[in-house]
JSON list of C-alpha atoms in Angstrom, two decimals:
[
{"chain": "A", "resi": 1, "resn": "MET", "atom": "CA", "xyz": [0.00, 0.00, 0.00]},
{"chain": "A", "resi": 2, "resn": "ALA", "atom": "CA", "xyz": [2.84, 2.42, 0.85]},
{"chain": "A", "resi": 3, "resn": "PHE", "atom": "CA", "xyz": [4.35, 1.79, -2.58]},
{"chain": "A", "resi": 4, "resn": "ALA", "atom": "CA", "xyz": [1.03, 2.52, -4.29]},
{"chain": "A", "resi": 5, "resn": "GLN", "atom": "CA", "xyz": [0.72, 5.80, -2.41]},
{"chain": "A", "resi": 6, "resn": "ASN", "atom": "CA", "xyz": [4.19, 6.84, -3.56]},
{"chain": "A", "resi": 7, "resn": "ARG", "atom": "CA", "xyz": [3.31, 6.49, -7.23]},
{"chain": "A", "resi": 8, "resn": "THR", "atom": "CA", "xyz": [2.47, 10.17, -7.35]},
{"chain": "A", "resi": 9, "resn": "ILE", "atom": "CA", "xyz": [4.40, 13.06, -8.85]},
{"chain": "A", "resi": 10, "resn": "THR", "atom": "CA", "xyz": [3.94, 16.81, -8.60]},
{"chain": "A", "resi": 11, "resn": "VAL", "atom": "CA", "xyz": [4.21, 18.74, -11.86]},
{"chain": "A", "resi": 12, "resn": "ALA", "atom": "CA", "xyz": [4.72, 22.50, -11.68]},
{"chain": "A", "resi": 13, "resn": "SER", "atom": "CA", "xyz": [3.12, 23.81, -14.83]},
{"chain": "A", "resi": 14, "resn": "THR", "atom": "CA", "xyz": [1.38, 26.79, -16.36]},
{"chain": "A", "resi": 15, "resn": "THR", "atom": "CA", "xyz": [-2.18, 28.01, -16.22]},
{"chain": "A", "resi": 16, "resn": "SER", "atom": "CA", "xyz": [-2.40, 27.49, -20.00]},
{"chain": "A", "resi": 17, "resn": "THR", "atom": "CA", "xyz": [-1.88, 23.72, -19.84]},
{"chain": "A", "resi": 18, "resn": "GLU", "atom": "CA", "xyz": [-4.39, 23.51, -16.99]},
{"chain": "A", "resi": 19, "resn": "GLN", "atom": "CA", "xyz": [-7.05, 26.00, -18.11]},
{"chain": "A", "resi": 20, "resn": "SER", "atom": "CA", "xyz": [-7.01, 24.86, -21.74]},
{"chain": "A", "resi": 21, "resn": "GLY", "atom": "CA", "xyz": [-8.14, 21.42, -20.52]},
{"chain": "A", "resi": 22, "resn": "LEU", "atom": "CA", "xyz": [-5.03, 19.65, -21.86]},
{"chain": "A", "resi": 23, "resn": "PHE", "atom": "CA", "xyz": [-4.12, 18.04, -18.54]},
{"chain": "A", "resi": 24, "resn": "GLY", "atom": "CA", "xyz": [-7.70, 16.91, -18.01]},
{"chain": "A", "resi": 25, "resn": "TYR", "atom": "CA", "xyz": [-7.36, 15.00, -21.28]},
{"chain": "A", "resi": 26, "resn": "ILE", "atom": "CA", "xyz": [-3.82, 13.57, -21.22]},
{"chain": "A", "resi": 27, "resn": "LEU", "atom": "CA", "xyz": [-3.22, 12.81, -17.54]},
{"chain": "A", "resi": 28, "resn": "PRO", "atom": "CA", "xyz": [-5.84, 10.01, -17.25]},
{"chain": "A", "resi": 29, "resn": "LEU", "atom": "CA", "xyz": [-4.14, 8.38, -20.27]},
{"chain": "A", "resi": 30, "resn": "PHE", "atom": "CA", "xyz": [-0.70, 8.62, -18.61]},
{"chain": "A", "resi": 31, "resn": "GLU", "atom": "CA", "xyz": [-2.03, 7.34, -15.28]},
{"chain": "A", "resi": 32, "resn": "LYS", "atom": "CA", "xyz": [-3.77, 4.40, -16.97]},
{"chain": "A", "resi": 33, "resn": "GLU", "atom": "CA", "xyz": [-0.60, 3.49, -18.88]},
{"chain": "A", "resi": 34, "resn": "THR", "atom": "CA", "xyz": [1.86, 3.82, -15.97]},
{"chain": "A", "resi": 35, "resn": "GLY", "atom": "CA", "xyz": [-0.08, 3.69, -12.70]},
{"chain": "A", "resi": 36, "resn": "VAL", "atom": "CA", "xyz": [1.52, 7.01, -11.73]},
{"chain": "A", "resi": 37, "resn": "LYS", "atom": "CA", "xyz": [-0.80, 9.75, -10.49]},
{"chain": "A", "resi": 38, "resn": "VAL", "atom": "CA", "xyz": [-0.01, 13.37, -11.33]},
{"chain": "A", "resi": 39, "resn": "ARG", "atom": "CA", "xyz": [-0.74, 16.35, -9.09]},
{"chain": "A", "resi": 40, "resn": "VAL", "atom": "CA", "xyz": [-0.55, 19.61, -11.03]},
{"chain": "A", "resi": 41, "resn": "VAL", "atom": "CA", "xyz": [0.36, 22.97, -9.51]},
{"chain": "A", "resi": 42, "resn": "ALA", "atom": "CA", "xyz": [-0.64, 25.46, -12.20]},
{"chain": "A", "resi": 43, "resn": "LEU", "atom": "CA", "xyz": [0.89, 28.95, -11.99]},
{"chain": "A", "resi": 44, "resn": "GLY", "atom": "CA", "xyz": [2.70, 31.32, -14.30]},
{"chain": "A", "resi": 45, "resn": "THR", "atom": "CA", "xyz": [5.95, 29.85, -15.68]},
{"chain": "A", "resi": 46, "resn": "GLY", "atom": "CA", "xyz": [8.14, 32.01, -13.40]},
{"chain": "A", "resi": 47, "resn": "GLN", "atom": "CA", "xyz": [6.32, 30.84, -10.28]},
{"chain": "A", "resi": 48, "resn": "ALA", "atom": "CA", "xyz": [6.21, 27.24, -11.52]},
{"chain": "A", "resi": 49, "resn": "LEU", "atom": "CA", "xyz": [10.00, 27.27, -11.94]},
{"chain": "A", "resi": 50, "resn": "ASP", "atom": "CA", "xyz": [10.36, 28.79, -8.46]},
{"chain": "A", "resi": 51, "resn": "ILE", "atom": "CA", "xyz": [8.40, 25.87, -6.99]},
{"chain": "A", "resi": 52, "resn": "ALA", "atom": "CA", "xyz": [10.59, 23.41, -8.89]},
{"chain": "A", "resi": 53, "resn": "ARG", "atom": "CA", "xyz": [13.72, 25.32, -7.79]},
{"chain": "A", "resi": 54, "resn": "ARG", "atom": "CA", "xyz": [12.71, 24.76, -4.17]},
{"chain": "A", "resi": 55, "resn": "GLY", "atom": "CA", "xyz": [12.25, 21.03, -4.78]},
{"chain": "A", "resi": 56, "resn": "ASP", "atom": "CA", "xyz": [8.50, 21.25, -4.23]},
{"chain": "A", "resi": 57, "resn": "ALA", "atom": "CA", "xyz": [7.83, 19.60, -7.59]},
{"chain": "A", "resi": 58, "resn": "ASP", "atom": "CA", "xyz": [9.31, 16.62, -9.40]},
{"chain": "A", "resi": 59, "resn": "VAL", "atom": "CA", "xyz": [8.86, 18.01, -12.91]},
{"chain": "A", "resi": 60, "resn": "ALA", "atom": "CA", "xyz": [8.46, 21.46, -14.51]},
{"chain": "A", "resi": 61, "resn": "PHE", "atom": "CA", "xyz": [6.35, 21.68, -17.68]},
{"chain": "A", "resi": 62, "resn": "VAL", "atom": "CA", "xyz": [6.39, 25.32, -18.84]},
{"chain": "A", "resi": 63, "resn": "HIS", "atom": "CA", "xyz": [6.84, 27.74, -21.77]},
{"chain": "A", "resi": 64, "resn": "ASP", "atom": "CA", "xyz": [9.65, 30.26, -21.48]},
{"chain": "A", "resi": 65, "resn": "LYS", "atom": "CA", "xyz": [12.71, 28.82, -23.19]},
{"chain": "A", "resi": 66, "resn": "ALA", "atom": "CA", "xyz": [15.20, 31.38, -21.81]},
{"chain": "A", "resi": 67, "resn": "ALA", "atom": "CA", "xyz": [14.00, 30.84, -18.23]},
{"chain": "A", "resi": 68, "resn": "GLU", "atom": "CA", "xyz": [13.99, 27.05, -18.70]},
{"chain": "A", "resi": 69, "resn": "GLU", "atom": "CA", "xyz": [17.56, 27.03, -20.02]},
{"chain": "A", "resi": 70, "resn": "LYS", "atom": "CA", "xyz": [18.68, 29.20, -17.10]},
{"chain": "A", "resi": 71, "resn": "PHE", "atom": "CA", "xyz": [16.96, 26.77, -14.68]},
{"chain": "A", "resi": 72, "resn": "VAL", "atom": "CA", "xyz": [18.94, 23.86, -16.15]},
{"chain": "A", "resi": 73, "resn": "ALA", "atom": "CA", "xyz": [22.21, 25.84, -16.39]},
{"chain": "A", "resi": 74, "resn": "GLU", "atom": "CA", "xyz": [21.95, 26.69, -12.67]},
{"chain": "A", "resi": 75, "resn": "GLY", "atom": "CA", "xyz": [21.71, 22.97, -11.89]},
{"chain": "A", "resi": 76, "resn": "PHE", "atom": "CA", "xyz": [18.07, 22.87, -10.81]},
{"chain": "A", "resi": 77, "resn": "GLY", "atom": "CA", "xyz": [16.94, 20.73, -13.73]},
{"chain": "A", "resi": 78, "resn": "VAL", "atom": "CA", "xyz": [18.43, 17.67, -15.39]},
{"chain": "A", "resi": 79, "resn": "GLU", "atom": "CA", "xyz": [17.67, 18.39, -19.06]},
{"chain": "A", "resi": 80, "resn": "ARG", "atom": "CA", "xyz": [15.14, 20.46, -21.01]},
{"chain": "A", "resi": 81, "resn": "ARG", "atom": "CA", "xyz": [13.11, 18.48, -23.55]},
{"chain": "A", "resi": 82, "resn": "GLU", "atom": "CA", "xyz": [10.81, 20.11, -26.08]},
{"chain": "A", "resi": 83, "resn": "VAL", "atom": "CA", "xyz": [7.28, 18.70, -26.04]},
{"chain": "A", "resi": 84, "resn": "MET", "atom": "CA", "xyz": [4.81, 20.75, -28.07]},
{"chain": "A", "resi": 85, "resn": "TYR", "atom": "CA", "xyz": [3.94, 24.21, -29.28]},
{"chain": "A", "resi": 86, "resn": "ASN", "atom": "CA", "xyz": [1.00, 26.43, -29.95]},
{"chain": "A", "resi": 87, "resn": "ASP", "atom": "CA", "xyz": [0.94, 30.18, -30.49]},
{"chain": "A", "resi": 88, "resn": "PHE", "atom": "CA", "xyz": [0.00, 33.43, -28.88]},
{"chain": "A", "resi": 89, "resn": "VAL", "atom": "CA", "xyz": [-2.79, 35.61, -30.26]},
{"chain": "A", "resi": 90, "resn": "LEU", "atom": "CA", "xyz": [-3.65, 39.25, -29.66]},
{"chain": "A", "resi": 91, "resn": "VAL", "atom": "CA", "xyz": [-7.30, 39.37, -28.70]},
{"chain": "A", "resi": 92, "resn": "GLY", "atom": "CA", "xyz": [-9.36, 42.53, -28.54]},
{"chain": "A", "resi": 93, "resn": "PRO", "atom": "CA", "xyz": [-12.79, 44.15, -29.06]},
{"chain": "A", "resi": 94, "resn": "LYS", "atom": "CA", "xyz": [-14.55, 43.46, -32.35]},
{"chain": "A", "resi": 95, "resn": "GLY", "atom": "CA", "xyz": [-14.68, 47.21, -33.00]},
{"chain": "A", "resi": 96, "resn": "ASP", "atom": "CA", "xyz": [-10.83, 47.27, -32.82]},
{"chain": "A", "resi": 97, "resn": "PRO", "atom": "CA", "xyz": [-10.34, 50.99, -31.96]},
{"chain": "A", "resi": 98, "resn": "ALA", "atom": "CA", "xyz": [-6.56, 50.74, -32.45]},
{"chain": "A", "resi": 99, "resn": "LYS", "atom": "CA", "xyz": [-7.00, 49.13, -35.91]},
{"chain": "A", "resi": 100, "resn": "VAL", "atom": "CA", "xyz": [-4.58, 46.27, -35.17]},
{"chain": "A", "resi": 101, "resn": "ALA", "atom": "CA", "xyz": [-6.46, 43.55, -37.08]},
{"chain": "A", "resi": 102, "resn": "GLY", "atom": "CA", "xyz": [-4.32, 41.71, -39.59]},
{"chain": "A", "resi": 103, "resn": "LYS", "atom": "CA", "xyz": [-1.10, 43.47, -38.51]},
{"chain": "A", "resi": 104, "resn": "GLY", "atom": "CA", "xyz": [1.99, 41.83, -37.00]},
{"chain": "A", "resi": 105, "resn": "ILE", "atom": "CA", "xyz": [2.25, 41.78, -33.21]},
{"chain": "A", "resi": 106, "resn": "LEU", "atom": "CA", "xyz": [4.83, 44.62, -33.05]},
{"chain": "A", "resi": 107, "resn": "GLU", "atom": "CA", "xyz": [2.80, 46.94, -35.29]},
{"chain": "A", "resi": 108, "resn": "GLY", "atom": "CA", "xyz": [-0.32, 46.00, -33.33]},
{"chain": "A", "resi": 109, "resn": "LEU", "atom": "CA", "xyz": [1.24, 47.10, -30.03]},
{"chain": "A", "resi": 110, "resn": "ARG", "atom": "CA", "xyz": [2.57, 50.29, -31.62]},
{"chain": "A", "resi": 111, "resn": "ARG", "atom": "CA", "xyz": [-0.97, 51.14, -32.79]},
{"chain": "A", "resi": 112, "resn": "ILE", "atom": "CA", "xyz": [-2.43, 50.54, -29.32]},
{"chain": "A", "resi": 113, "resn": "ALA", "atom": "CA", "xyz": [0.24, 52.81, -27.82]},
{"chain": "A", "resi": 114, "resn": "ALA", "atom": "CA", "xyz": [-0.25, 55.48, -30.51]},
{"chain": "A", "resi": 115, "resn": "ILE", "atom": "CA", "xyz": [-3.84, 56.28, -29.52]},
{"chain": "A", "resi": 116, "resn": "ASP", "atom": "CA", "xyz": [-4.15, 59.39, -27.36]},
{"chain": "A", "resi": 117, "resn": "ALA", "atom": "CA", "xyz": [-3.57, 58.27, -23.75]},
{"chain": "A", "resi": 118, "resn": "VAL", "atom": "CA", "xyz": [-6.96, 59.54, -22.55]},
{"chain": "A", "resi": 119, "resn": "ALA", "atom": "CA", "xyz": [-8.88, 57.62, -25.24]},
{"chain": "A", "resi": 120, "resn": "ARG", "atom": "CA", "xyz": [-6.53, 54.62, -25.37]},
{"chain": "A", "resi": 121, "resn": "SER", "atom": "CA", "xyz": [-8.20, 51.22, -25.12]},
{"chain": "A", "resi": 122, "resn": "ALA", "atom": "CA", "xyz": [-7.35, 49.18, -22.05]},
{"chain": "A", "resi": 123, "resn": "PHE", "atom": "CA", "xyz": [-4.68, 46.52, -22.33]},
{"chain": "A", "resi": 124, "resn": "ILE", "atom": "CA", "xyz": [-4.83, 43.67, -19.83]},
{"chain": "A", "resi": 125, "resn": "SER", "atom": "CA", "xyz": [-1.46, 42.23, -18.82]},
{"chain": "A", "resi": 126, "resn": "ARG", "atom": "CA", "xyz": [-0.99, 38.97, -16.96]},
{"chain": "A", "resi": 127, "resn": "GLY", "atom": "CA", "xyz": [1.70, 40.70, -14.87]},
{"chain": "A", "resi": 128, "resn": "ASP", "atom": "CA", "xyz": [2.51, 37.38, -13.20]},
{"chain": "A", "resi": 129, "resn": "LYS", "atom": "CA", "xyz": [5.97, 36.44, -14.57]},
{"chain": "A", "resi": 130, "resn": "SER", "atom": "CA", "xyz": [4.32, 33.71, -16.64]},
{"chain": "A", "resi": 131, "resn": "GLY", "atom": "CA", "xyz": [5.58, 32.60, -20.06]},
{"chain": "A", "resi": 132, "resn": "THR", "atom": "CA", "xyz": [2.81, 34.68, -21.64]},
{"chain": "A", "resi": 133, "resn": "HIS", "atom": "CA", "xyz": [3.75, 37.73, -19.56]},
{"chain": "A", "resi": 134, "resn": "ALA", "atom": "CA", "xyz": [7.44, 37.29, -20.49]},
{"chain": "A", "resi": 135, "resn": "ALA", "atom": "CA", "xyz": [6.47, 37.12, -24.18]},
{"chain": "A", "resi": 136, "resn": "GLU", "atom": "CA", "xyz": [4.27, 40.22, -23.89]},
{"chain": "A", "resi": 137, "resn": "LEU", "atom": "CA", "xyz": [7.10, 42.25, -22.30]},
{"chain": "A", "resi": 138, "resn": "ARG", "atom": "CA", "xyz": [9.45, 41.02, -25.01]},
{"chain": "A", "resi": 139, "resn": "TYR", "atom": "CA", "xyz": [7.06, 42.19, -27.75]},
{"chain": "A", "resi": 140, "resn": "TRP", "atom": "CA", "xyz": [6.67, 45.72, -26.28]},
{"chain": "A", "resi": 141, "resn": "LYS", "atom": "CA", "xyz": [10.46, 45.98, -26.17]},
{"chain": "A", "resi": 142, "resn": "MET", "atom": "CA", "xyz": [10.88, 44.66, -29.72]},
{"chain": "A", "resi": 143, "resn": "ALA", "atom": "CA", "xyz": [8.26, 47.20, -30.85]},
{"chain": "A", "resi": 144, "resn": "GLY", "atom": "CA", "xyz": [10.56, 49.94, -29.51]},
{"chain": "A", "resi": 145, "resn": "LEU", "atom": "CA", "xyz": [8.14, 50.91, -26.74]},
{"chain": "A", "resi": 146, "resn": "ASP", "atom": "CA", "xyz": [9.29, 51.62, -23.18]},
{"chain": "A", "resi": 147, "resn": "LEU", "atom": "CA", "xyz": [6.42, 50.35, -21.05]},
{"chain": "A", "resi": 148, "resn": "ASP", "atom": "CA", "xyz": [7.68, 52.11, -17.93]},
{"chain": "A", "resi": 149, "resn": "LYS", "atom": "CA", "xyz": [7.34, 55.42, -19.76]},
{"chain": "A", "resi": 150, "resn": "ILE", "atom": "CA", "xyz": [4.02, 54.85, -21.50]},
{"chain": "A", "resi": 151, "resn": "LYS", "atom": "CA", "xyz": [2.17, 52.92, -18.77]},
{"chain": "A", "resi": 152, "resn": "GLY", "atom": "CA", "xyz": [-0.96, 54.58, -17.47]},
{"chain": "A", "resi": 153, "resn": "ALA", "atom": "CA", "xyz": [-4.44, 53.68, -16.27]},
{"chain": "A", "resi": 154, "resn": "TRP", "atom": "CA", "xyz": [-5.04, 52.01, -19.66]},
{"chain": "A", "resi": 155, "resn": "TYR", "atom": "CA", "xyz": [-2.37, 49.34, -18.90]},
{"chain": "A", "resi": 156, "resn": "ARG", "atom": "CA", "xyz": [-3.76, 46.97, -16.28]},
{"chain": "A", "resi": 157, "resn": "ASP", "atom": "CA", "xyz": [-1.17, 44.79, -14.60]},
{"chain": "A", "resi": 158, "resn": "THR", "atom": "CA", "xyz": [-3.37, 42.08, -13.09]},
{"chain": "A", "resi": 159, "resn": "GLY", "atom": "CA", "xyz": [-1.02, 39.48, -11.58]},
{"chain": "A", "resi": 160, "resn": "SER", "atom": "CA", "xyz": [-3.47, 36.79, -12.68]},
{"chain": "A", "resi": 161, "resn": "GLY", "atom": "CA", "xyz": [-3.69, 33.60, -14.72]},
{"chain": "A", "resi": 162, "resn": "MET", "atom": "CA", "xyz": [-4.80, 33.47, -18.35]},
{"chain": "A", "resi": 163, "resn": "GLY", "atom": "CA", "xyz": [-8.46, 32.70, -17.64]},
{"chain": "A", "resi": 164, "resn": "PRO", "atom": "CA", "xyz": [-8.99, 35.60, -15.19]},
{"chain": "A", "resi": 165, "resn": "ALA", "atom": "CA", "xyz": [-7.05, 37.95, -17.53]},
{"chain": "A", "resi": 166, "resn": "LEU", "atom": "CA", "xyz": [-9.38, 37.00, -20.40]},
{"chain": "A", "resi": 167, "resn": "ASN", "atom": "CA", "xyz": [-12.41, 37.55, -18.15]},
{"chain": "A", "resi": 168, "resn": "MET", "atom": "CA", "xyz": [-11.12, 41.03, -17.31]},
{"chain": "A", "resi": 169, "resn": "ALA", "atom": "CA", "xyz": [-10.49, 41.79, -20.98]},
{"chain": "A", "resi": 170, "resn": "SER", "atom": "CA", "xyz": [-14.00, 40.61, -21.82]},
{"chain": "A", "resi": 171, "resn": "SER", "atom": "CA", "xyz": [-15.66, 42.82, -19.20]},
{"chain": "A", "resi": 172, "resn": "ALA", "atom": "CA", "xyz": [-13.48, 45.85, -20.05]},
{"chain": "A", "resi": 173, "resn": "ASN", "atom": "CA", "xyz": [-13.60, 45.29, -23.84]},
{"chain": "A", "resi": 174, "resn": "ALA", "atom": "CA", "xyz": [-9.81, 45.43, -23.76]},
{"chain": "A", "resi": 175, "resn": "TYR", "atom": "CA", "xyz": [-6.84, 44.04, -25.66]},
{"chain": "A", "resi": 176, "resn": "VAL", "atom": "CA", "xyz": [-4.94, 41.09, -24.21]},
{"chain": "A", "resi": 177, "resn": "LEU", "atom": "CA", "xyz": [-2.21, 38.70, -25.31]},
{"chain": "A", "resi": 178, "resn": "ALA", "atom": "CA", "xyz": [-3.38, 35.10, -24.84]},
{"chain": "A", "resi": 179, "resn": "ASP", "atom": "CA", "xyz": [-2.17, 31.64, -25.64]},
{"chain": "A", "resi": 180, "resn": "ARG", "atom": "CA", "xyz": [-4.43, 30.09, -28.27]},
{"chain": "A", "resi": 181, "resn": "GLY", "atom": "CA", "xyz": [-5.18, 27.00, -26.17]},
{"chain": "A", "resi": 182, "resn": "THR", "atom": "CA", "xyz": [-6.77, 28.94, -23.31]},
{"chain": "A", "resi": 183, "resn": "TRP", "atom": "CA", "xyz": [-8.57, 31.24, -25.78]},
{"chain": "A", "resi": 184, "resn": "LEU", "atom": "CA", "xyz": [-10.15, 28.28, -27.57]},
{"chain": "A", "resi": 185, "resn": "SER", "atom": "CA", "xyz": [-11.42, 26.84, -24.29]},
{"chain": "A", "resi": 186, "resn": "PHE", "atom": "CA", "xyz": [-12.62, 30.26, -23.03]},
{"chain": "A", "resi": 187, "resn": "LYS", "atom": "CA", "xyz": [-16.40, 30.67, -22.99]},
{"chain": "A", "resi": 188, "resn": "ASN", "atom": "CA", "xyz": [-16.96, 34.23, -21.70]},
{"chain": "A", "resi": 189, "resn": "ARG", "atom": "CA", "xyz": [-15.78, 36.03, -24.85]},
{"chain": "A", "resi": 190, "resn": "GLY", "atom": "CA", "xyz": [-18.23, 38.91, -24.97]},
{"chain": "A", "resi": 191, "resn": "ASP", "atom": "CA", "xyz": [-17.17, 41.11, -27.91]},
{"chain": "A", "resi": 192, "resn": "LEU", "atom": "CA", "xyz": [-13.60, 39.79, -27.97]},
{"chain": "A", "resi": 193, "resn": "VAL", "atom": "CA", "xyz": [-12.14, 38.29, -31.15]},
{"chain": "A", "resi": 194, "resn": "ILE", "atom": "CA", "xyz": [-8.66, 37.30, -32.36]},
{"chain": "A", "resi": 195, "resn": "LEU", "atom": "CA", "xyz": [-7.18, 40.33, -34.13]},
{"chain": "A", "resi": 196, "resn": "VAL", "atom": "CA", "xyz": [-3.51, 39.42, -34.57]},
{"chain": "A", "resi": 197, "resn": "GLU", "atom": "CA", "xyz": [-2.30, 35.88, -35.31]},
{"chain": "A", "resi": 198, "resn": "GLY", "atom": "CA", "xyz": [0.10, 34.01, -37.56]},
{"chain": "A", "resi": 199, "resn": "ASP", "atom": "CA", "xyz": [3.12, 36.25, -36.92]},
{"chain": "A", "resi": 200, "resn": "SER", "atom": "CA", "xyz": [6.16, 33.94, -36.55]},
{"chain": "A", "resi": 201, "resn": "ARG", "atom": "CA", "xyz": [7.12, 35.86, -33.37]},
{"chain": "A", "resi": 202, "resn": "LEU", "atom": "CA", "xyz": [3.97, 34.48, -31.71]},
{"chain": "A", "resi": 203, "resn": "PHE", "atom": "CA", "xyz": [5.31, 30.89, -31.75]},
{"chain": "A", "resi": 204, "resn": "ASN", "atom": "CA", "xyz": [4.99, 29.40, -28.25]},
{"chain": "A", "resi": 205, "resn": "GLN", "atom": "CA", "xyz": [7.19, 26.40, -27.36]},
{"chain": "A", "resi": 206, "resn": "TYR", "atom": "CA", "xyz": [6.66, 24.22, -24.27]},
{"chain": "A", "resi": 207, "resn": "GLY", "atom": "CA", "xyz": [9.43, 22.28, -22.54]},
{"chain": "A", "resi": 208, "resn": "VAL", "atom": "CA", "xyz": [9.56, 19.67, -19.78]},
{"chain": "A", "resi": 209, "resn": "ILE", "atom": "CA", "xyz": [12.34, 19.31, -17.21]},
{"chain": "A", "resi": 210, "resn": "LEU", "atom": "CA", "xyz": [12.99, 16.75, -14.48]},
{"chain": "A", "resi": 211, "resn": "VAL", "atom": "CA", "xyz": [14.02, 18.50, -11.26]},
{"chain": "A", "resi": 212, "resn": "ASN", "atom": "CA", "xyz": [17.63, 17.63, -10.38]},
{"chain": "A", "resi": 213, "resn": "PRO", "atom": "CA", "xyz": [17.67, 14.87, -7.70]},
{"chain": "A", "resi": 214, "resn": "LEU", "atom": "CA", "xyz": [21.26, 15.82, -6.81]},
{"chain": "A", "resi": 215, "resn": "LYS", "atom": "CA", "xyz": [19.90, 19.14, -5.51]},
{"chain": "A", "resi": 216, "resn": "HIS", "atom": "CA", "xyz": [16.67, 17.68, -4.15]},
{"chain": "A", "resi": 217, "resn": "PRO", "atom": "CA", "xyz": [17.08, 14.00, -3.24]},
{"chain": "A", "resi": 218, "resn": "GLN", "atom": "CA", "xyz": [13.48, 13.83, -2.01]},
{"chain": "A", "resi": 219, "resn": "ILE", "atom": "CA", "xyz": [11.96, 14.12, -5.50]},
{"chain": "A", "resi": 220, "resn": "ASN", "atom": "CA", "xyz": [10.34, 11.10, -7.15]},
{"chain": "A", "resi": 221, "resn": "ARG", "atom": "CA", "xyz": [13.02, 10.75, -9.79]},
{"chain": "A", "resi": 222, "resn": "GLU", "atom": "CA", "xyz": [11.84, 7.46, -11.30]},
{"chain": "A", "resi": 223, "resn": "ASP", "atom": "CA", "xyz": [8.22, 8.44, -11.89]},
{"chain": "A", "resi": 224, "resn": "GLY", "atom": "CA", "xyz": [9.13, 12.02, -12.79]},
{"chain": "A", "resi": 225, "resn": "GLN", "atom": "CA", "xyz": [11.44, 10.70, -15.51]},
{"chain": "A", "resi": 226, "resn": "ARG", "atom": "CA", "xyz": [8.69, 8.32, -16.62]},
{"chain": "A", "resi": 227, "resn": "PHE", "atom": "CA", "xyz": [6.37, 11.31, -17.14]},
{"chain": "A", "resi": 228, "resn": "VAL", "atom": "CA", "xyz": [9.03, 13.21, -19.12]},
{"chain": "A", "resi": 229, "resn": "GLU", "atom": "CA", "xyz": [9.63, 10.19, -21.33]},
{"chain": "A", "resi": 230, "resn": "TRP", "atom": "CA", "xyz": [5.91, 9.57, -21.82]},
{"chain": "A", "resi": 231, "resn": "LEU", "atom": "CA", "xyz": [5.32, 13.16, -22.97]},
{"chain": "A", "resi": 232, "resn": "ILE", "atom": "CA", "xyz": [7.97, 12.86, -25.68]},
{"chain": "A", "resi": 233, "resn": "SER", "atom": "CA", "xyz": [7.05, 9.27, -26.60]},
{"chain": "A", "resi": 234, "resn": "ALA", "atom": "CA", "xyz": [4.80, 8.34, -29.54]},
{"chain": "A", "resi": 235, "resn": "SER", "atom": "CA", "xyz": [2.01, 7.65, -27.05]},
{"chain": "A", "resi": 236, "resn": "GLY", "atom": "CA", "xyz": [2.26, 11.03, -25.28]},
{"chain": "A", "resi": 237, "resn": "GLN", "atom": "CA", "xyz": [2.69, 12.97, -28.50]},
{"chain": "A", "resi": 238, "resn": "LYS", "atom": "CA", "xyz": [-0.40, 11.26, -29.97]},
{"chain": "A", "resi": 239, "resn": "ALA", "atom": "CA", "xyz": [-2.44, 12.16, -26.85]},
{"chain": "A", "resi": 240, "resn": "ILE", "atom": "CA", "xyz": [-1.40, 15.83, -27.15]},
{"chain": "A", "resi": 241, "resn": "ALA", "atom": "CA", "xyz": [-2.31, 15.93, -30.85]},
{"chain": "A", "resi": 242, "resn": "GLU", "atom": "CA", "xyz": [-5.69, 14.34, -30.20]},
{"chain": "A", "resi": 243, "resn": "TYR", "atom": "CA", "xyz": [-6.84, 16.98, -27.70]},
{"chain": "A", "resi": 244, "resn": "LYS", "atom": "CA", "xyz": [-9.24, 19.27, -29.55]},
{"chain": "A", "resi": 245, "resn": "ILE", "atom": "CA", "xyz": [-12.01, 21.73, -28.78]},
{"chain": "A", "resi": 246, "resn": "GLY", "atom": "CA", "xyz": [-14.73, 22.12, -31.40]},
{"chain": "A", "resi": 247, "resn": "GLY", "atom": "CA", "xyz": [-12.59, 20.11, -33.81]},
{"chain": "A", "resi": 248, "resn": "GLU", "atom": "CA", "xyz": [-9.65, 22.51, -33.42]},
{"chain": "A", "resi": 249, "resn": "GLN", "atom": "CA", "xyz": [-6.28, 21.21, -32.21]},
{"chain": "A", "resi": 250, "resn": "LEU", "atom": "CA", "xyz": [-4.89, 23.22, -29.28]},
{"chain": "A", "resi": 251, "resn": "PHE", "atom": "CA", "xyz": [-1.29, 21.97, -29.06]},
{"chain": "A", "resi": 252, "resn": "PHE", "atom": "CA", "xyz": [1.06, 20.54, -31.69]},
{"chain": "A", "resi": 253, "resn": "PRO", "atom": "CA", "xyz": [3.57, 17.88, -30.57]},
{"chain": "A", "resi": 254, "resn": "ASN", "atom": "CA", "xyz": [7.16, 18.46, -31.73]},
{"chain": "A", "resi": 255, "resn": "ALA", "atom": "CA", "xyz": [9.39, 16.42, -29.41]},
{"chain": "A", "resi": 256, "resn": "LYS", "atom": "CA", "xyz": [12.82, 15.56, -30.76]},
{"chain": "A", "resi": 257, "resn": "ARG", "atom": "CA", "xyz": [13.21, 11.95, -29.77]}
]
């Protein structure tokens, strides 16, 4: 019985894998195949990596390549393996006051910032050090915009997950950067629509990392490694590809085996 109870791992992951419904689909398949139960702690990528850094998770499954590589380089993770990708989309009100529809992400942000500050449409930011938040900050910078200088009441730093940020954008008729997976599973859209998509900069890669047992001997190394290997196996990759909402695939497996 004690052995059975130990067949559990904790995975520190992102709100996008949780709120999109992906884990609800793939984890029962993994558990059935291996007998290993998975407990998910879903936060922004930065916080998820902090949990893993403390040894409070066996595996990190996140989407901020630079932060993931730093995590491994500092000795907290064994190896980063690529698992799947989707993309980010810029969502906003159907009326699109900043006229960003069909533009690239950098031009879209420049147009939002160009509107007179008093009349400027609200922009909802995750503000939670998540992979999505890191990408958003990167795009403002690449667009040549200094957020610290242009921030005002229109820029709402929420410190929240993707679902709550989308809810806020819906009620405020605001712009927001979202991962496509959570957007597709989001029901409270109001007047929000996808306005910017398909820009190669919006590519969103997910990686999985086993926490280093040399730093944290208490982690469940064997079953954590089993989960990593299952995600990048033919079986795990097939499960990821098969998860759809309304016939639309949310994540695209691309593990290098």
